[in-house]
Amino acid sequence: MSAVLETERLSLQFGGVNALSDLSVRIEEGALHAIIGPNGAGKTSFFNCLTGYYRPTSGVVRFQGDEITGLNAAKVAAHGIRRTFQNIRVFPKMSVLENVLAGGHLRANANLIAITFAGPGFRRTERKLRDEAMASLEFVGLADQANHLAGDLPYGMRKRMELARVLIAEPVVVLLDEPAAGVSSVERLELSNVIRRVNERGTCVVMIEHDVDLVMEIASQVTVLDNGRVIASGLPQDVRTNPDVVRAYMGRQRQ
Amino acid sequence: MSLFLNEIGNGIFLGAFFGLVALGYSMVYGILRLINFAHGDFYMVAAFVSYTILGAVVVANSHQQWWTVAWVGLVVMIITGGLAMFANQLIYRPMRRAAILSLMIAAIGLSQVLENGVLVTPQWGATYLVYPVTTPPSGFNLGSNHYTWGQLIIVLISGLLALGVYLLVGRTLLGKAMRAVSEDRIAAVLMGINVDLVIAIVFFIGGALAGAAAVMTGVYYGQINYLMGFTVGLEAFTAAVLGGIGNIGGAVLGGLILGVVQSIGTGIFGAEWAIVVAFGALVLMLWFRPTGLLGERVARRM
Amino acid sequence: MPTEVQRRTSRVSGTRIARGVVVMAVAVVAALIPQMTQNQYYLGVAFQAEMLMCLALGLNIVVGYAGMLDLGFAAFFAIGAYTTAILSTKEHWSIIASIIPGVAVAVACALIIGFPTLRLRSDYLAVVTLGFGEIIQTIAINLNQTGGPTGIYAIPALTIGSVVVASNTGYYYVFLVLVIAFALFSTRLRHSRLGRAWLCIREDEDAAKAMGINTNHYKLYAYVFGAVVGSITGSVYAPALTAISPASFGFSESLLIVMAVAIGGLGSIWGVMFGAAVVEIFPEVFRQFAQARLLVFGVLLVILMVVRPRGLFPERAFQGVGARLRLRLLRDDAAEVPVVETMTARTADER
């Protein structure tokens, strides 16, 4: 199977701090790939490099074989790589529906003449997009919140909305930054089902997670980061028993 | 050539004014990420307040005048600082969660209030008022250019004030708190820093500096007008950006540079093009080096 | 397609019809105003208010939609007015023909100013636009071609076909048409991917990029659209006044337009029109107080910003009310589906 997303010796430096060092990661097509590691390991920085929010100091990022290193965030998104944010970034004064429509930006009609005169073609694409947005919201269970302001939603709903916003773009790769953070155990169950379902549809999912149980349940591949480096990568059950991984989480054993 | 040097000299002198006002702008921006459009008008109000006070207390004897100006200047600095602090308490602090757009509009509103407030005050009004004290023309010669003692003193005082601020921010605990709040307000709160107090103090200092600049303007140029804050505000902001906004040294350097550039520019094109020159410089700087001369490119953490 | 989604879409068109009726009603009333009064003073104020509405609608795209504070909008207004004035007096162009070069110059300026600065923080943009406004006014005052401080006079009247528009009533109708046109145009923009992209940029620029939105380009579009609206309005304003001078195109004017948008409500078309009406009419009502009214105005603006930062009628102020009303009225349709079921039961494949 070919790698849909991979990095080669990716490095990122902030001043004197090495956020990422020599990171080479392969994400297989259709995988449900988890990125785990202790706090400060560089996981979100890694996502930011992949999605064009940070420019890596050195190294290469490849998507479906093409190099995308250093492309800006909008271009990366246009390639079909979509992400959620660790601190959930919704557009607060826009409605839930419009938030999701925003996710479908690139699929909407951009022709100024069509927009100005609202011809049937334009109306058709808009309606189609709206329907898909509602479908996306139904998928995450937020259809009845469609007209509420996103900023008014409680935490759990915002997370789901962010997901709907990602899905409407029909991405090739979905990057989820801590999807299970701050989520109740009931929601966590649904979440794991949703993520699995998204993956089963053929979308590659890469997720940063701290919830090890969730990772073990649904991930097909796990990569462990510590101090900006990969310390283990492979099947979930192998990684969990890897002594380096245990040491990274638990600290060194005292003699 | 001597004309050129003359313009440079004038430029440095002008720069002293810009620099002081720019310092206030820069400090508030550094700590709040807010361009306080009313800052220029604090300067203007200070000029009028000092006009009134000096009008009441000044004596004809020229020696005593200097002392009078000095202590009135100090009083005006405190008053202006207080005004700035008050504006912060009343307007910016309650709005701290609002969008920056709304904050800027509020600042513009405040600017209008101050300008029109001065306009309607019977003793002040719209005309150019003659300042009660002016600098005597006596001075010295550098090369073939004549500079007055007044000019020298003004440059020195500005320099001292700027140095004072620099030391405050760089060497004291308060300064450290300011820098902390400027970098990460939430972390500062978590460290136990009284952020509201720090912000209030920054406003006070900015206002005080504007007050000093106002008195010096009045004394040197001899006249004040209710619109003087608007132009100086724009120019001071340009200076702050040129040097690197949020940066103390940058504000001073920017002020000097803008002063010189404007001096040369108006020498070539004429005085009415002063603002065009200033903005031309601004746009060029933003095009080529948006962080300003001394500003640093800070990586944003997401 | 599931019936739930279908039902929801049809509910929406019901409100759309209601909204259309309201718009028609207001337009009709507005068209009848000149029939109700012959007072030239009132008509003059009325068309000035309409002109300000046009400008506010233009600025609304920049400030209200895209969230960029433009403090020099009067510059585009000036460009349109002066281009029309010069071409119609010196080169005998018709007013309508002169609109095009005015727009061209305005767009060129918008691109030149916008390109280096829009990618920077909005605070810088505010000051740069302010400076741009000052520069345009300075040029207008100091160039001979623009008539210097006295400006340009004897601007010919606007002719549409064989109709010569030469009265306050005439210009009232012309500006009314412009207001309606710009309002409709703004609505169309708003309900397209352009409008949504601008709102995203306004709300959270970094997140907007994650949607694939090229924020630099879209900010430029907003700025350019604003310039076009401002310029066209200026081109029509010149013949309406028959004489223009630089004094009408300075920071005070830009400020009035900003206030109209800020007071009326960011992003809301009705809101900014209301704001423009308030800004134009308030000083007239209190004309007897002269300068004090500007002071009061400033105080009110500050209070408004502290209390209602988004203006009196920001977008969505009433939307939430409408939505809640709908849900309440049609509760039997909106089934109370437990959250767990919804997430696991319905997917695209299962439809």
mmCIF file with all atom_site columns, C-alpha atoms in Angstrom, chain A residues 67-215:
data_model
loop_
_atom_site.group_PDB
_atom_site.id
_atom_site.type_symbol
_atom_site.label_atom_id
_atom_site.label_alt_id
_atom_site.label_comp_id
_atom_site.label_asym_id
_atom_site.label_entity_id
_atom_site.label_seq_id
_atom_site.pdbx_PDB_ins_code
_atom_site.Cartn_x
_atom_site.Cartn_y
_atom_site.Cartn_z
_atom_site.occupancy
_atom_site.B_iso_or_equiv
_atom_site.pdbx_formal_charge
_atom_site.auth_seq_id
_atom_site.auth_comp_id
_atom_site.auth_asym_id
_atom_site.auth_atom_id
_atom_site.pdbx_PDB_model_num
ATOM 1   C CA . GLU A 1 67  ? 5.939   17.403 -2.254  1.00 0.00 ? 67  GLU A CA 1
ATOM 2   C CA . ILE A 1 68  ? 3.881   19.861 -0.267  1.00 0.00 ? 68  ILE A CA 1
ATOM 3   C CA . THR A 1 69  ? 6.530   21.116 2.160   1.00 0.00 ? 69  THR A CA 1
ATOM 4   C CA . GLY A 1 70  ? 6.133   24.768 2.955   1.00 0.00 ? 70  GLY A CA 1
ATOM 5   C CA . LEU A 1 71  ? 2.865   25.246 1.137   1.00 0.00 ? 71  LEU A CA 1
ATOM 6   C CA . ASN A 1 72  ? 0.575   27.614 2.987   1.00 0.00 ? 72  ASN A CA 1
ATOM 7   C CA . ALA A 1 73  ? -2.366  26.336 4.962   1.00 0.00 ? 73  ALA A CA 1
ATOM 8   C CA . ALA A 1 74  ? -4.999  27.167 2.370   1.00 0.00 ? 74  ALA A CA 1
ATOM 9   C CA . LYS A 1 75  ? -3.134  25.312 -0.356  1.00 0.00 ? 75  LYS A CA 1
ATOM 10  C CA . VAL A 1 76  ? -2.663  22.254 1.815   1.00 0.00 ? 76  VAL A CA 1
ATOM 11  C CA . ALA A 1 77  ? -6.359  22.264 2.595   1.00 0.00 ? 77  ALA A CA 1
ATOM 12  C CA . ALA A 1 78  ? -7.086  22.534 -1.098  1.00 0.00 ? 78  ALA A CA 1
ATOM 13  C CA . HIS A 1 79  ? -5.083  19.369 -1.701  1.00 0.00 ? 79  HIS A CA 1
ATOM 14  C CA . GLY A 1 80  ? -7.594  17.457 0.368   1.00 0.00 ? 80  GLY A CA 1
ATOM 15  C CA . ILE A 1 81  ? -5.979  17.446 3.790   1.00 0.00 ? 81  ILE A CA 1
ATOM 16  C CA . ARG A 1 82  ? -8.326  18.764 6.461   1.00 0.00 ? 82  ARG A CA 1
ATOM 17  C CA . ARG A 1 83  ? -7.823  19.168 10.166  1.00 0.00 ? 83  ARG A CA 1
ATOM 18  C CA . THR A 1 84  ? -9.445  19.963 13.466  1.00 0.00 ? 84  THR A CA 1
ATOM 19  C CA . PHE A 1 85  ? -7.761  22.057 16.139  1.00 0.00 ? 85  PHE A CA 1
ATOM 20  C CA . GLN A 1 86  ? -6.694  21.193 19.627  1.00 0.00 ? 86  GLN A CA 1
ATOM 21  C CA . ASN A 1 87  ? -8.517  24.197 21.043  1.00 0.00 ? 87  ASN A CA 1
ATOM 22  C CA . ILE A 1 88  ? -11.511 23.887 18.703  1.00 0.00 ? 88  ILE A CA 1
ATOM 23  C CA . ARG A 1 89  ? -11.705 26.828 16.362  1.00 0.00 ? 89  ARG A CA 1
ATOM 24  C CA . VAL A 1 90  ? -15.231 27.482 15.267  1.00 0.00 ? 90  VAL A CA 1
ATOM 25  C CA . PHE A 1 91  ? -16.451 30.679 13.638  1.00 0.00 ? 91  PHE A CA 1
ATOM 26  C CA . PRO A 1 92  ? -18.421 31.925 16.619  1.00 0.00 ? 92  PRO A CA 1
ATOM 27  C CA . LYS A 1 93  ? -20.723 34.494 15.039  1.00 0.00 ? 93  LYS A CA 1
ATOM 28  C CA . MET A 1 94  ? -21.663 32.293 12.117  1.00 0.00 ? 94  MET A CA 1
ATOM 29  C CA . SER A 1 95  ? -24.379 29.695 12.326  1.00 0.00 ? 95  SER A CA 1
ATOM 30  C CA . VAL A 1 96  ? -23.545 26.028 12.630  1.00 0.00 ? 96  VAL A CA 1
ATOM 31  C CA . LEU A 1 97  ? -24.782 25.468 9.114   1.00 0.00 ? 97  LEU A CA 1
ATOM 32  C CA . GLU A 1 98  ? -22.648 28.271 7.754   1.00 0.00 ? 98  GLU A CA 1
ATOM 33  C CA . ASN A 1 99  ? -19.640 26.915 9.584   1.00 0.00 ? 99  ASN A CA 1
ATOM 34  C CA . VAL A 1 100 ? -20.059 23.642 7.793   1.00 0.00 ? 100 VAL A CA 1
ATOM 35  C CA . LEU A 1 101 ? -20.741 25.433 4.492   1.00 0.00 ? 101 LEU A CA 1
ATOM 36  C CA . ALA A 1 102 ? -17.440 27.220 5.045   1.00 0.00 ? 102 ALA A CA 1
ATOM 37  C CA . GLY A 1 103 ? -15.783 23.829 5.113   1.00 0.00 ? 103 GLY A CA 1
ATOM 38  C CA . GLY A 1 104 ? -17.226 23.271 1.669   1.00 0.00 ? 104 GLY A CA 1
ATOM 39  C CA . HIS A 1 105 ? -15.814 26.553 0.419   1.00 0.00 ? 105 HIS A CA 1
ATOM 40  C CA . LEU A 1 106 ? -13.816 25.046 -2.402  1.00 0.00 ? 106 LEU A CA 1
ATOM 41  C CA . ARG A 1 107 ? -16.808 23.132 -3.667  1.00 0.00 ? 107 ARG A CA 1
ATOM 42  C CA . ALA A 1 108 ? -19.032 26.168 -3.982  1.00 0.00 ? 108 ALA A CA 1
ATOM 43  C CA . ASN A 1 109 ? -19.566 28.337 -7.022  1.00 0.00 ? 109 ASN A CA 1
ATOM 44  C CA . ALA A 1 110 ? -16.947 31.049 -7.345  1.00 0.00 ? 110 ALA A CA 1
ATOM 45  C CA . ASN A 1 111 ? -18.202 32.750 -10.473 1.00 0.00 ? 111 ASN A CA 1
ATOM 46  C CA . LEU A 1 112 ? -18.990 36.382 -9.729  1.00 0.00 ? 112 LEU A CA 1
ATOM 47  C CA . ILE A 1 113 ? -21.531 36.738 -12.527 1.00 0.00 ? 113 ILE A CA 1
ATOM 48  C CA . ALA A 1 114 ? -23.355 33.634 -11.371 1.00 0.00 ? 114 ALA A CA 1
ATOM 49  C CA . ILE A 1 115 ? -23.352 34.938 -7.821  1.00 0.00 ? 115 ILE A CA 1
ATOM 50  C CA . THR A 1 116 ? -24.582 38.392 -8.733  1.00 0.00 ? 116 THR A CA 1
ATOM 51  C CA . PHE A 1 117 ? -27.448 37.215 -10.851 1.00 0.00 ? 117 PHE A CA 1
ATOM 52  C CA . ALA A 1 118 ? -28.240 34.088 -8.838  1.00 0.00 ? 118 ALA A CA 1
ATOM 53  C CA . GLY A 1 119 ? -28.956 32.025 -11.898 1.00 0.00 ? 119 GLY A CA 1
ATOM 54  C CA . PRO A 1 120 ? -30.347 28.497 -11.731 1.00 0.00 ? 120 PRO A CA 1
ATOM 55  C CA . GLY A 1 121 ? -26.880 26.944 -11.963 1.00 0.00 ? 121 GLY A CA 1
ATOM 56  C CA . PHE A 1 122 ? -25.682 28.901 -8.962  1.00 0.00 ? 122 PHE A CA 1
ATOM 57  C CA . ARG A 1 123 ? -28.826 28.103 -7.031  1.00 0.00 ? 123 ARG A CA 1
ATOM 58  C CA . ARG A 1 124 ? -28.370 24.451 -7.813  1.00 0.00 ? 124 ARG A CA 1
ATOM 59  C CA . THR A 1 125 ? -24.819 24.264 -6.496  1.00 0.00 ? 125 THR A CA 1
ATOM 60  C CA . GLU A 1 126 ? -25.753 26.221 -3.387  1.00 0.00 ? 126 GLU A CA 1
ATOM 61  C CA . ARG A 1 127 ? -28.685 23.972 -2.651  1.00 0.00 ? 127 ARG A CA 1
ATOM 62  C CA . LYS A 1 128 ? -26.598 20.885 -3.189  1.00 0.00 ? 128 LYS A CA 1
ATOM 63  C CA . LEU A 1 129 ? -23.943 22.205 -0.857  1.00 0.00 ? 129 LEU A CA 1
ATOM 64  C CA . ARG A 1 130 ? -26.552 23.072 1.725   1.00 0.00 ? 130 ARG A CA 1
ATOM 65  C CA . ASP A 1 131 ? -27.999 19.595 1.560   1.00 0.00 ? 131 ASP A CA 1
ATOM 66  C CA . GLU A 1 132 ? -24.586 18.062 1.969   1.00 0.00 ? 132 GLU A CA 1
ATOM 67  C CA . ALA A 1 133 ? -23.903 20.353 4.894   1.00 0.00 ? 133 ALA A CA 1
ATOM 68  C CA . MET A 1 134 ? -27.113 19.213 6.552   1.00 0.00 ? 134 MET A CA 1
ATOM 69  C CA . ALA A 1 135 ? -26.176 15.630 5.814   1.00 0.00 ? 135 ALA A CA 1
ATOM 70  C CA . SER A 1 136 ? -22.817 16.210 7.423   1.00 0.00 ? 136 SER A CA 1
ATOM 71  C CA . LEU A 1 137 ? -24.545 17.670 10.450  1.00 0.00 ? 137 LEU A CA 1
ATOM 72  C CA . GLU A 1 138 ? -26.935 14.754 10.614  1.00 0.00 ? 138 GLU A CA 1
ATOM 73  C CA . PHE A 1 139 ? -23.958 12.447 10.549  1.00 0.00 ? 139 PHE A CA 1
ATOM 74  C CA . VAL A 1 140 ? -22.592 14.025 13.710  1.00 0.00 ? 140 VAL A CA 1
ATOM 75  C CA . GLY A 1 141 ? -25.998 14.523 15.264  1.00 0.00 ? 141 GLY A CA 1
ATOM 76  C CA . LEU A 1 142 ? -26.207 18.295 15.089  1.00 0.00 ? 142 LEU A CA 1
ATOM 77  C CA . ALA A 1 143 ? -28.870 18.776 12.430  1.00 0.00 ? 143 ALA A CA 1
ATOM 78  C CA . ASP A 1 144 ? -31.243 20.528 14.831  1.00 0.00 ? 144 ASP A CA 1
ATOM 79  C CA . GLN A 1 145 ? -28.546 23.061 15.789  1.00 0.00 ? 145 GLN A CA 1
ATOM 80  C CA . ALA A 1 146 ? -28.104 24.192 12.215  1.00 0.00 ? 146 ALA A CA 1
ATOM 81  C CA . ASN A 1 147 ? -29.331 27.741 12.757  1.00 0.00 ? 147 ASN A CA 1
ATOM 82  C CA . HIS A 1 148 ? -27.761 28.371 16.115  1.00 0.00 ? 148 HIS A CA 1
ATOM 83  C CA . LEU A 1 149 ? -24.642 30.443 16.421  1.00 0.00 ? 149 LEU A CA 1
ATOM 84  C CA . ALA A 1 150 ? -21.597 28.239 16.665  1.00 0.00 ? 150 ALA A CA 1
ATOM 85  C CA . GLY A 1 151 ? -20.312 30.350 19.505  1.00 0.00 ? 151 GLY A CA 1
ATOM 86  C CA . ASP A 1 152 ? -23.337 29.423 21.593  1.00 0.00 ? 152 ASP A CA 1
ATOM 87  C CA . LEU A 1 153 ? -22.737 25.704 21.400  1.00 0.00 ? 153 LEU A CA 1
ATOM 88  C CA . PRO A 1 154 ? -21.374 23.747 24.330  1.00 0.00 ? 154 PRO A CA 1
ATOM 89  C CA . TYR A 1 155 ? -17.949 22.132 24.086  1.00 0.00 ? 155 TYR A CA 1
ATOM 90  C CA . GLY A 1 156 ? -18.980 18.664 22.952  1.00 0.00 ? 156 GLY A CA 1
ATOM 91  C CA . MET A 1 157 ? -21.208 19.996 20.197  1.00 0.00 ? 157 MET A CA 1
ATOM 92  C CA . ARG A 1 158 ? -18.499 22.287 18.943  1.00 0.00 ? 158 ARG A CA 1
ATOM 93  C CA . LYS A 1 159 ? -16.189 19.356 18.588  1.00 0.00 ? 159 LYS A CA 1
ATOM 94  C CA . ARG A 1 160 ? -18.773 17.517 16.557  1.00 0.00 ? 160 ARG A CA 1
ATOM 95  C CA . MET A 1 161 ? -19.405 20.572 14.437  1.00 0.00 ? 161 MET A CA 1
ATOM 96  C CA . GLU A 1 162 ? -15.709 20.864 13.689  1.00 0.00 ? 162 GLU A CA 1
ATOM 97  C CA . LEU A 1 163 ? -15.838 17.301 12.466  1.00 0.00 ? 163 LEU A CA 1
ATOM 98  C CA . ALA A 1 164 ? -18.854 17.964 10.253  1.00 0.00 ? 164 ALA A CA 1
ATOM 99  C CA . ARG A 1 165 ? -17.010 20.957 8.853   1.00 0.00 ? 165 ARG A CA 1
ATOM 100 C CA . VAL A 1 166 ? -14.090 18.746 7.935   1.00 0.00 ? 166 VAL A CA 1
ATOM 101 C CA . LEU A 1 167 ? -16.205 16.017 6.387   1.00 0.00 ? 167 LEU A CA 1
ATOM 102 C CA . ILE A 1 168 ? -18.123 18.181 3.967   1.00 0.00 ? 168 ILE A CA 1
ATOM 103 C CA . ALA A 1 169 ? -14.901 18.857 2.122   1.00 0.00 ? 169 ALA A CA 1
ATOM 104 C CA . GLU A 1 170 ? -14.697 15.142 1.264   1.00 0.00 ? 170 GLU A CA 1
ATOM 105 C CA . PRO A 1 171 ? -11.063 15.120 2.263   1.00 0.00 ? 171 PRO A CA 1
ATOM 106 C CA . VAL A 1 172 ? -8.533  12.463 1.425   1.00 0.00 ? 172 VAL A CA 1
ATOM 107 C CA . VAL A 1 173 ? -6.871  12.768 4.800   1.00 0.00 ? 173 VAL A CA 1
ATOM 108 C CA . VAL A 1 174 ? -8.434  13.965 8.019   1.00 0.00 ? 174 VAL A CA 1
ATOM 109 C CA . LEU A 1 175 ? -6.168  15.144 10.836  1.00 0.00 ? 175 LEU A CA 1
ATOM 110 C CA . LEU A 1 176 ? -7.891  15.153 14.197  1.00 0.00 ? 176 LEU A CA 1
ATOM 111 C CA . ASP A 1 177 ? -6.130  16.934 17.027  1.00 0.00 ? 177 ASP A CA 1
ATOM 112 C CA . GLU A 1 178 ? -7.194  15.311 20.287  1.00 0.00 ? 178 GLU A CA 1
ATOM 113 C CA . PRO A 1 179 ? -10.758 14.476 19.275  1.00 0.00 ? 179 PRO A CA 1
ATOM 114 C CA . ALA A 1 180 ? -11.496 12.797 22.583  1.00 0.00 ? 180 ALA A CA 1
ATOM 115 C CA . ALA A 1 181 ? -10.178 15.536 24.851  1.00 0.00 ? 181 ALA A CA 1
ATOM 116 C CA . GLY A 1 182 ? -12.681 16.729 27.421  1.00 0.00 ? 182 GLY A CA 1
ATOM 117 C CA . VAL A 1 183 ? -15.345 14.374 26.168  1.00 0.00 ? 183 VAL A CA 1
ATOM 118 C CA . SER A 1 184 ? -17.617 12.284 28.404  1.00 0.00 ? 184 SER A CA 1
ATOM 119 C CA . SER A 1 185 ? -17.508 8.506  28.263  1.00 0.00 ? 185 SER A CA 1
ATOM 120 C CA . VAL A 1 186 ? -20.839 8.313  26.437  1.00 0.00 ? 186 VAL A CA 1
ATOM 121 C CA . GLU A 1 187 ? -19.664 10.790 23.836  1.00 0.00 ? 187 GLU A CA 1
ATOM 122 C CA . ARG A 1 188 ? -16.376 8.967  23.591  1.00 0.00 ? 188 ARG A CA 1
ATOM 123 C CA . LEU A 1 189 ? -18.186 5.837  22.514  1.00 0.00 ? 189 LEU A CA 1
ATOM 124 C CA . GLU A 1 190 ? -20.059 7.665  19.775  1.00 0.00 ? 190 GLU A CA 1
ATOM 125 C CA . LEU A 1 191 ? -16.922 9.458  18.768  1.00 0.00 ? 191 LEU A CA 1
ATOM 126 C CA . SER A 1 192 ? -15.015 6.256  18.289  1.00 0.00 ? 192 SER A CA 1
ATOM 127 C CA . ASN A 1 193 ? -17.869 4.920  16.169  1.00 0.00 ? 193 ASN A CA 1
ATOM 128 C CA . VAL A 1 194 ? -17.949 8.044  14.049  1.00 0.00 ? 194 VAL A CA 1
ATOM 129 C CA . ILE A 1 195 ? -14.220 8.065  13.508  1.00 0.00 ? 195 ILE A CA 1
ATOM 130 C CA . ARG A 1 196 ? -14.261 4.418  12.602  1.00 0.00 ? 196 ARG A CA 1
ATOM 131 C CA . ARG A 1 197 ? -17.135 4.988  10.214  1.00 0.00 ? 197 ARG A CA 1
ATOM 132 C CA . VAL A 1 198 ? -15.325 7.868  8.529   1.00 0.00 ? 198 VAL A CA 1
ATOM 133 C CA . ASN A 1 199 ? -12.301 5.632  8.115   1.00 0.00 ? 199 ASN A CA 1
ATOM 134 C CA . GLU A 1 200 ? -14.389 2.795  6.745   1.00 0.00 ? 200 GLU A CA 1
ATOM 135 C CA . ARG A 1 201 ? -15.654 5.093  4.003   1.00 0.00 ? 201 ARG A CA 1
ATOM 136 C CA . GLY A 1 202 ? -12.111 5.224  2.741   1.00 0.00 ? 202 GLY A CA 1
ATOM 137 C CA . THR A 1 203 ? -10.913 8.442  4.316   1.00 0.00 ? 203 THR A CA 1
ATOM 138 C CA . CYS A 1 204 ? -7.516  8.212  5.923   1.00 0.00 ? 204 CYS A CA 1
ATOM 139 C CA . VAL A 1 205 ? -7.645  9.426  9.504   1.00 0.00 ? 205 VAL A CA 1
ATOM 140 C CA . VAL A 1 206 ? -4.653  10.607 11.463  1.00 0.00 ? 206 VAL A CA 1
ATOM 141 C CA . MET A 1 207 ? -5.347  11.480 15.043  1.00 0.00 ? 207 MET A CA 1
ATOM 142 C CA . ILE A 1 208 ? -3.419  12.873 17.945  1.00 0.00 ? 208 ILE A CA 1
ATOM 143 C CA . GLU A 1 209 ? -4.741  11.296 21.069  1.00 0.00 ? 209 GLU A CA 1
ATOM 144 C CA . HIS A 1 210 ? -3.956  10.903 24.744  1.00 0.00 ? 210 HIS A CA 1
ATOM 145 C CA . ASP A 1 211 ? -6.728  8.437  25.355  1.00 0.00 ? 211 ASP A CA 1
ATOM 146 C CA . VAL A 1 212 ? -4.752  5.226  24.992  1.00 0.00 ? 212 VAL A CA 1
ATOM 147 C CA . ASP A 1 213 ? -7.799  2.981  25.198  1.00 0.00 ? 213 ASP A CA 1
ATOM 148 C CA . LEU A 1 214 ? -9.440  4.758  22.299  1.00 0.00 ? 214 LEU A CA 1
ATOM 149 C CA . VAL A 1 215 ? -6.251  4.423  20.340  1.00 0.00 ? 215 VAL A CA 1
#
